[in-house]
GROMACS .gro file of C-alpha atoms in nm:
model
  319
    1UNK     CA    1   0.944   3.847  25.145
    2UNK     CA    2   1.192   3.609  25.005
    3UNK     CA    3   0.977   3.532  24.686
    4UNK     CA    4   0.940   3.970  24.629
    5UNK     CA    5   1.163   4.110  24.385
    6UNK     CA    6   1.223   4.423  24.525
    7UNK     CA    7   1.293   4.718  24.280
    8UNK     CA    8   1.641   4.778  24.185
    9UNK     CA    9   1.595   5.130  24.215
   10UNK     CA   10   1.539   5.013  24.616
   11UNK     CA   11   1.909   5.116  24.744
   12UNK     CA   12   1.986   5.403  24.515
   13UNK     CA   13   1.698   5.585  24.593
   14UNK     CA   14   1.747   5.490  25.007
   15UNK     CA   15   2.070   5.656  24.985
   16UNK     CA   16   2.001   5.951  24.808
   17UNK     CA   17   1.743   6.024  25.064
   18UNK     CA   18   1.967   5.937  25.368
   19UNK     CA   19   2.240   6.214  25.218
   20UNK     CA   20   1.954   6.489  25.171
   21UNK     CA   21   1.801   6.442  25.490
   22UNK     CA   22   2.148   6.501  25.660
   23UNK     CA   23   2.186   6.802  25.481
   24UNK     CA   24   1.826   6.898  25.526
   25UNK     CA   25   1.869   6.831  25.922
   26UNK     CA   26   2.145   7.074  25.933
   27UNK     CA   27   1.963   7.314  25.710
   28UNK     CA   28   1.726   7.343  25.910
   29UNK     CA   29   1.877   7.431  26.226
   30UNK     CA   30   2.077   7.750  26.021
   31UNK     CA   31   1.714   7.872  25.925
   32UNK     CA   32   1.596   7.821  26.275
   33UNK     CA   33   1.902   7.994  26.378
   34UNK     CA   34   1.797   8.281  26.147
   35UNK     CA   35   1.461   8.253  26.163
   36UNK     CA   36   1.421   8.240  26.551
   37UNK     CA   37   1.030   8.111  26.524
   38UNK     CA   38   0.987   7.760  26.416
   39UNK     CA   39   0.617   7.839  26.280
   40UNK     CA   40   0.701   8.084  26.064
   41UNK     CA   41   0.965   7.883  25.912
   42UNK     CA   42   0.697   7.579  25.849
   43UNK     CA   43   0.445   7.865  25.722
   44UNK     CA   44   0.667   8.017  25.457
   45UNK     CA   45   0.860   7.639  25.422
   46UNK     CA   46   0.454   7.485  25.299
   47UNK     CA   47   0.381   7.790  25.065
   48UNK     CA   48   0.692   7.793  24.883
   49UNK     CA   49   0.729   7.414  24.888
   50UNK     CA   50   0.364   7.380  24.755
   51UNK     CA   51   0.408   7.658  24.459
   52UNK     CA   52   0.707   7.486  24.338
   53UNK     CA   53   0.574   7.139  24.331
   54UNK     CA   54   0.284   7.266  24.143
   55UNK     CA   55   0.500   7.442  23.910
   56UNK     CA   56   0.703   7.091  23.850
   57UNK     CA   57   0.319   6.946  23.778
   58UNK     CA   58   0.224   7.228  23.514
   59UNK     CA   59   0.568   7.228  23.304
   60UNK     CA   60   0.543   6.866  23.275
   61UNK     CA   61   0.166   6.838  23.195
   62UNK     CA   62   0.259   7.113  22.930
   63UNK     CA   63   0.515   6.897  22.776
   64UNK     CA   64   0.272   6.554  22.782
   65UNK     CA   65   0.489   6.408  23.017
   66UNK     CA   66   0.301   6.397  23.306
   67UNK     CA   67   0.167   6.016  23.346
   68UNK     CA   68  -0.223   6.003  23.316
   69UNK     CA   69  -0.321   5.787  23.660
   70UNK     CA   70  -0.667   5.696  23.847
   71UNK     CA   71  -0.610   5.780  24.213
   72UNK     CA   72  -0.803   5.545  24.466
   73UNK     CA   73  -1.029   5.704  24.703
   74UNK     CA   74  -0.867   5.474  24.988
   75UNK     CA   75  -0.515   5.589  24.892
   76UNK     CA   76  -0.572   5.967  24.896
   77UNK     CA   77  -0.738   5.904  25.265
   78UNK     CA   78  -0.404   5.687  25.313
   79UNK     CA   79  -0.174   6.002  25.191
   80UNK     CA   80  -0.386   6.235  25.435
   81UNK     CA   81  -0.379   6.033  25.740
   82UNK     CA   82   0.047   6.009  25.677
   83UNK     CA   83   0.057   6.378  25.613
   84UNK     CA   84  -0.107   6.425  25.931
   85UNK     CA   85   0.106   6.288  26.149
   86UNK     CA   86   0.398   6.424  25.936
   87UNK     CA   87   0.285   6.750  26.029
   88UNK     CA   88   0.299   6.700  26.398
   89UNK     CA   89   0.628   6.532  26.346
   90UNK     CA   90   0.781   6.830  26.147
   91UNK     CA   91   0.688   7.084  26.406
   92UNK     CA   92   0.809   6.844  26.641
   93UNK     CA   93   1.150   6.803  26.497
   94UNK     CA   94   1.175   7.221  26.420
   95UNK     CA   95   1.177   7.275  26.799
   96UNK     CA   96   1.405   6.969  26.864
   97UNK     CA   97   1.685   7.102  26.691
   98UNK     CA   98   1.624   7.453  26.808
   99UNK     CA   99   1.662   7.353  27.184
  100UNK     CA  100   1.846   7.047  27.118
  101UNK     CA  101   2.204   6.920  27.036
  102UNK     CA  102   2.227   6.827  26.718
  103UNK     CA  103   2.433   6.471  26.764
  104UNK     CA  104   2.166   6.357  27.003
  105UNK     CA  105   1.915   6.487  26.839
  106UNK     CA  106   2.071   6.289  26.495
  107UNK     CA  107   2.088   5.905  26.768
  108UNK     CA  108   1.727   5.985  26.892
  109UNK     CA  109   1.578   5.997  26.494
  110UNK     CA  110   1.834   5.743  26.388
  111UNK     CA  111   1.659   5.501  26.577
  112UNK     CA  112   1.335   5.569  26.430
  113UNK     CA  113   1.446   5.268  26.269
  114UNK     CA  114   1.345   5.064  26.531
  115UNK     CA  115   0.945   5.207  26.524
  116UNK     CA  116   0.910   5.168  26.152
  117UNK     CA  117   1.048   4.826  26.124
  118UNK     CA  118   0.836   4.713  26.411
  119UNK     CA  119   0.522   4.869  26.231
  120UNK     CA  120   0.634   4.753  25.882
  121UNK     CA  121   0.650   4.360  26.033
  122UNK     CA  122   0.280   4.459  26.210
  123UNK     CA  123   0.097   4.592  25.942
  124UNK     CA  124   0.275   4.507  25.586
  125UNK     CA  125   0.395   4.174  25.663
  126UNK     CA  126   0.755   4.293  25.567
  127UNK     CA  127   0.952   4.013  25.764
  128UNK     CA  128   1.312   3.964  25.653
  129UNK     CA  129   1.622   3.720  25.725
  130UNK     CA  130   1.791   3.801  26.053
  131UNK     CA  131   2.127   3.888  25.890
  132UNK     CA  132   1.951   4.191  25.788
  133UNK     CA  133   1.767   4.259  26.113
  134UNK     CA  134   2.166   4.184  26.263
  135UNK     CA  135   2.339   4.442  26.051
  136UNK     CA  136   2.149   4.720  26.081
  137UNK     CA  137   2.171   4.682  26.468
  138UNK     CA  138   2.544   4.770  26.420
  139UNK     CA  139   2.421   5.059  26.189
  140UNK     CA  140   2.236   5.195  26.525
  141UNK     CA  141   2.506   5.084  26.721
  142UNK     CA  142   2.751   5.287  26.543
  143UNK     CA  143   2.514   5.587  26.550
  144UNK     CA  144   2.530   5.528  26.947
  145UNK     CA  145   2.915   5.574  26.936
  146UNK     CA  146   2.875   5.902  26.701
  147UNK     CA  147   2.665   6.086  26.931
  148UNK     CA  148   2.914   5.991  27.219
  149UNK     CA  149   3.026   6.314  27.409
  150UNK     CA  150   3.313   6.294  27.670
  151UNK     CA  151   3.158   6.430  28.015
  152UNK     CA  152   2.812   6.425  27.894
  153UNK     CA  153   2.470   6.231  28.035
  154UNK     CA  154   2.274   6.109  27.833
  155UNK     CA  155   1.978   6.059  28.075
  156UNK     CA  156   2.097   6.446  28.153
  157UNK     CA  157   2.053   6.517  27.753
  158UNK     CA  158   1.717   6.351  27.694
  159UNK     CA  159   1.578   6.534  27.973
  160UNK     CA  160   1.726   6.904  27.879
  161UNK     CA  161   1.820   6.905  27.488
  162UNK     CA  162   1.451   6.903  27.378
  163UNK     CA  163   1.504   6.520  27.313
  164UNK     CA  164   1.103   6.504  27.397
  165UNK     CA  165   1.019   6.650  27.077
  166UNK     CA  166   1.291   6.406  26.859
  167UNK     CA  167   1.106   6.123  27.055
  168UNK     CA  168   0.791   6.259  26.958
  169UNK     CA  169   0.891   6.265  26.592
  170UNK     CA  170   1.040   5.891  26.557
  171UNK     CA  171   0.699   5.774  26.626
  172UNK     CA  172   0.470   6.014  26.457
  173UNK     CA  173   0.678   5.972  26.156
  174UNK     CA  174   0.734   5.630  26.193
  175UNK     CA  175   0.337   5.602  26.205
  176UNK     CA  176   0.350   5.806  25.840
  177UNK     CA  177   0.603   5.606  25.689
  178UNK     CA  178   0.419   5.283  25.731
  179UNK     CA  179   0.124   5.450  25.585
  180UNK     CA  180   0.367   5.578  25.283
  181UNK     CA  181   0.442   5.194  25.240
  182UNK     CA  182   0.070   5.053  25.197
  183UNK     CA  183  -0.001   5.300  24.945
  184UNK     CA  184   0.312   5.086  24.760
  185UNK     CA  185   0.376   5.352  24.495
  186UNK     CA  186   0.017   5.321  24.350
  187UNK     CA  187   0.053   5.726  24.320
  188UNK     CA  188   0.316   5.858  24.080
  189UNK     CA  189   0.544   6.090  24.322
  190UNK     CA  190   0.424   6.403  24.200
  191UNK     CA  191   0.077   6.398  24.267
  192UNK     CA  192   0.151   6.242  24.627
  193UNK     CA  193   0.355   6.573  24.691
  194UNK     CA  194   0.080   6.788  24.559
  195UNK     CA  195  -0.199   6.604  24.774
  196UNK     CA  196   0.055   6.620  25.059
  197UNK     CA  197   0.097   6.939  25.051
  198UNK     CA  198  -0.250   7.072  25.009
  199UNK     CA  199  -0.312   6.930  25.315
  200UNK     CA  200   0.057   7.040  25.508
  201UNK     CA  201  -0.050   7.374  25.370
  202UNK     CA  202  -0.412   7.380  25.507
  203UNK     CA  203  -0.331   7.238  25.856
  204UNK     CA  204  -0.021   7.525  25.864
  205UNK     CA  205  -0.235   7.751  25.807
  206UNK     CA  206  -0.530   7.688  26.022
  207UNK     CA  207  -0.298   7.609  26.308
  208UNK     CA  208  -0.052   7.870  26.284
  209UNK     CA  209  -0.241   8.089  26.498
  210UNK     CA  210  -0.310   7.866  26.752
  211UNK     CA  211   0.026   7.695  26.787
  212UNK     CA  212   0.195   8.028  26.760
  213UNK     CA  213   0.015   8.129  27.069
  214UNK     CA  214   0.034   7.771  27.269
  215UNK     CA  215   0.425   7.757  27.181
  216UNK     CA  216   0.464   8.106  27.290
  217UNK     CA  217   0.648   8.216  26.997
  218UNK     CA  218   0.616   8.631  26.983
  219UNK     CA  219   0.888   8.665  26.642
  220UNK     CA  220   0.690   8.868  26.361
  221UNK     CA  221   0.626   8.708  26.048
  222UNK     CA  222   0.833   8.880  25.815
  223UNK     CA  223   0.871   8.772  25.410
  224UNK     CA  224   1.226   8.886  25.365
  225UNK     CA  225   1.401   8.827  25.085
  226UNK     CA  226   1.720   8.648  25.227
  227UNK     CA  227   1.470   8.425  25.418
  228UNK     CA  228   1.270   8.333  25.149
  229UNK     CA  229   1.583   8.266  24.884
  230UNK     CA  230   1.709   8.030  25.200
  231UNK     CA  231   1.399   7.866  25.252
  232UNK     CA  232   1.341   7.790  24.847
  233UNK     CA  233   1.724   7.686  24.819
  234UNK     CA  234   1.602   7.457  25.141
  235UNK     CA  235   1.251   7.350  24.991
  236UNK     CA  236   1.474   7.245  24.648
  237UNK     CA  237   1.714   7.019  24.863
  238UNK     CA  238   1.449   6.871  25.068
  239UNK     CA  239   1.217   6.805  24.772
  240UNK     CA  240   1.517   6.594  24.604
  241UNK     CA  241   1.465   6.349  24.923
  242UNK     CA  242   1.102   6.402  24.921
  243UNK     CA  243   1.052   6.197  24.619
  244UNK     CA  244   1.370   5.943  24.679
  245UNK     CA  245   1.249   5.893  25.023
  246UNK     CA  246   0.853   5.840  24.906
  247UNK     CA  247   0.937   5.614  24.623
  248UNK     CA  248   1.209   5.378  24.835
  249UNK     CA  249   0.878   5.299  25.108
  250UNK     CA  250   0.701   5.242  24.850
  251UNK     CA  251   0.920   4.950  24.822
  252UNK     CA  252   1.055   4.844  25.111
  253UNK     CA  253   0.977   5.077  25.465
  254UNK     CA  254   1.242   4.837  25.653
  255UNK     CA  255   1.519   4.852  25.387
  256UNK     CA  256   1.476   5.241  25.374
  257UNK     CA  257   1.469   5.310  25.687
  258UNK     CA  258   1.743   5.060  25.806
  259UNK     CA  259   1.939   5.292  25.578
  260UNK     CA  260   1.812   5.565  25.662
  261UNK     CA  261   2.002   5.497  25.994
  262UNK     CA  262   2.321   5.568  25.833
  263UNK     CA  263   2.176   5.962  25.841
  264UNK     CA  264   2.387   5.952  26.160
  265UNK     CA  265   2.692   5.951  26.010
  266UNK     CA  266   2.613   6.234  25.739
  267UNK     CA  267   2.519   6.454  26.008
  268UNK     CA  268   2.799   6.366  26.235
  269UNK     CA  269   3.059   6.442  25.908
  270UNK     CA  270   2.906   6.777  25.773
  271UNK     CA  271   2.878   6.926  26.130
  272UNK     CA  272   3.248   6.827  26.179
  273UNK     CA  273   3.336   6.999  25.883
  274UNK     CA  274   3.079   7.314  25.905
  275UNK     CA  275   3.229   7.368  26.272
  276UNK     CA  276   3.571   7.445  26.185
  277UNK     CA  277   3.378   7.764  26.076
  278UNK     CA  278   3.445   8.045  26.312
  279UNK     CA  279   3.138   8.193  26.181
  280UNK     CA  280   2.890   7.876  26.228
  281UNK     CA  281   3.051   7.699  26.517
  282UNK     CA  282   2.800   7.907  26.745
  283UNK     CA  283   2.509   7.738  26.553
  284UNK     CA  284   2.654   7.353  26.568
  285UNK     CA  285   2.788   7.383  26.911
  286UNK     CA  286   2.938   7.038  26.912
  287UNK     CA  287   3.220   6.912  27.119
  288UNK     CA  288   3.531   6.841  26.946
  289UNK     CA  289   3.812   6.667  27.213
  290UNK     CA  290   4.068   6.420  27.073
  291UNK     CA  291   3.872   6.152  27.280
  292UNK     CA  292   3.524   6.232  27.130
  293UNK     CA  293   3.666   6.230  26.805
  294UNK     CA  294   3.790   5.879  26.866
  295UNK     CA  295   3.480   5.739  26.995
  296UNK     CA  296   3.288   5.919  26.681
  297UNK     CA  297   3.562   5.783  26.430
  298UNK     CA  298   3.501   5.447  26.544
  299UNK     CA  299   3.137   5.465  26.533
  300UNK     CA  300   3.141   5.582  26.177
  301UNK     CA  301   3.370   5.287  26.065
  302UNK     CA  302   3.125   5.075  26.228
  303UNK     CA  303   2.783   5.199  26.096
  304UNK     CA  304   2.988   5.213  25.758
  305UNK     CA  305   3.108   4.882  25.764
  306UNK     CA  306   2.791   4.732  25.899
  307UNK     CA  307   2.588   4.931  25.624
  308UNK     CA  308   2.790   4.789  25.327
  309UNK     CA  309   2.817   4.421  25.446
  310UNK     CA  310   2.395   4.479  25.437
  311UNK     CA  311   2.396   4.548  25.128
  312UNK     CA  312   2.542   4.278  25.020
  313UNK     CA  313   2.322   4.056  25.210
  314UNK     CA  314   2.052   4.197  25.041
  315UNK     CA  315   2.182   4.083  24.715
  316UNK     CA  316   2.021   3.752  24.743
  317UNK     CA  317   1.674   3.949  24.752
  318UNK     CA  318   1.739   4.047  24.394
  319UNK     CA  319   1.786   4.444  24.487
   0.00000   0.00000   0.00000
């Protein structure tokens, strides 16, 4: 790895991603919060999501712009395979975070870290110096501290705030994001959304049914307008970090998602800030005493600290 030039495009589009996703992650739990029925959200989430990538696709093969590009038979299997267990990991993740607490929720797919990077040394060879592997243990470490709640197990939190389903998603998606590397940005961004979406689509709606049923979910479906202007605001944000996130594997999965750890603190600052709503404080239920504060304050400084002195380490790999 020391003789790669990694893209200098690499960190930019890492961080971009790690801000979106925090927003996304709290998104998502207003629209469950609105929404009540996780399927339905993923149901109208795919169809909207799919009609405005294609859109994007025909407005910029209109203007020429759209780069002409032979897709390998092996990499549209790879881009199936990761969608797969993308799938499993979104519905995972939708019922997380509408049974769960968000902070632990925000430690347990923080350390996703951990599964990717182990993967990404396994099958892409991507083996780095151990001041990097050193840093962005403090970046989890700080994480640690930022889901800290006074009075609260944590054994007693995995077992009741639907932490099965965030530990469910780590590796599923940890699985897809290794996948994401090998294909190495072979596929210009675009087209991998529109193949992954045929195929989020198709397995939505095949399944719904089923899972609907299995999941015990009895909430209509019901294509209101304030839910669908939330969900396309939604599918707009998360597409922005779609295409960061897809293009900064194809570079480097251990950079991205070491990160991507830093999510942590995004989540931990907007749902500070969003609870000193009256209004939304019942939807991020998260506890605010002087000493959790603390604790939280110092784990930012040190997941900030540790992420920038990273950074710099990764100067000397030409990023």
């Amino acid at each position: 790895m020391d003789e790669q030039v990694l893209s200098s495009f690499l960190i930019p589009l890492a961080f971009i991603s790690t801000i979106v996703y925090g927003i996304v992650a709290l998104y998502i739990k207003y629209l469950l919060y609105h929404m009540k029925n996780p399927m339905n959200l993923l149901l109208i989430q795919m169809i909207i999501n799919f009609i405005f990538i294609l859109a994007i696709y025909l407005v910029m093969s209109v203007l020429g712009i759209y780069p002409v590009e032979v897709i390998t038979l092996g990499n549209i299997i790879l881009i199936i395979i990761s969608t797969i267990f993308l799938f499993f990991g979104i519905l995972s993740l939708y019922y997380g975070f509408k049974v769960g607490n968000v902070s632990v929720g925000g430690l347990i797919l923080s350390s996703r870290v951990f599964v990717s990077v182990l993967l990404a040394i396994i099958f892409l060879n991507e083996i780095y110096s151990l001041n990097i592997y050193f840093w962005f243990f403090f970046i989890f470490l700080g994480i640690i501290f930022i889901s800290w709640q006074e009075d609260f197990s944590f054994i007693k939190g995995v077992r009741n705030s639907g932490s099965i389903y965030f530990l469910l998603t780590i590796f599923l998606w940890g699985f897809a994001n290794v996948i994401i590397g090998a294909v190495n940005n072979e596929v210009f961004v675009i087209s991998f959304l529109i193949i992954r979406l045929l195929v989020l689509n198709t397995l939505t709606i095949l399944l719904y049914p089923k899972l609907k049923e299995y999941l015990g979910e009895d909430h209509p479906l019901h294509f209101e307008l304030k839910s669908i202007f939330l969900i396309s605001v939604f599918v707009l944000i998360a597409t922005i970090g779609d295409a960061a996130y897809i293009m900064a594997l194809g570079e480097s999965v251990t950079i991205t998602e070491a990160i991507g750890a830093f999510q942590g603190v995004i989540v931990f600052i907007l749902v500070l800030l969003l609870s000193q709503n009256s209004l939304l404080r019942s939807i991020y239920n998260e506890p605010l005493k002087k000493k959790t504060l603390l604790v939280r304050f110092l784990g930012i400084t040190i997941a900030t600290i540790a992420t920038l002195i990273m950074i710099y380490e990764l100067g000397s790999l030409n990023i």
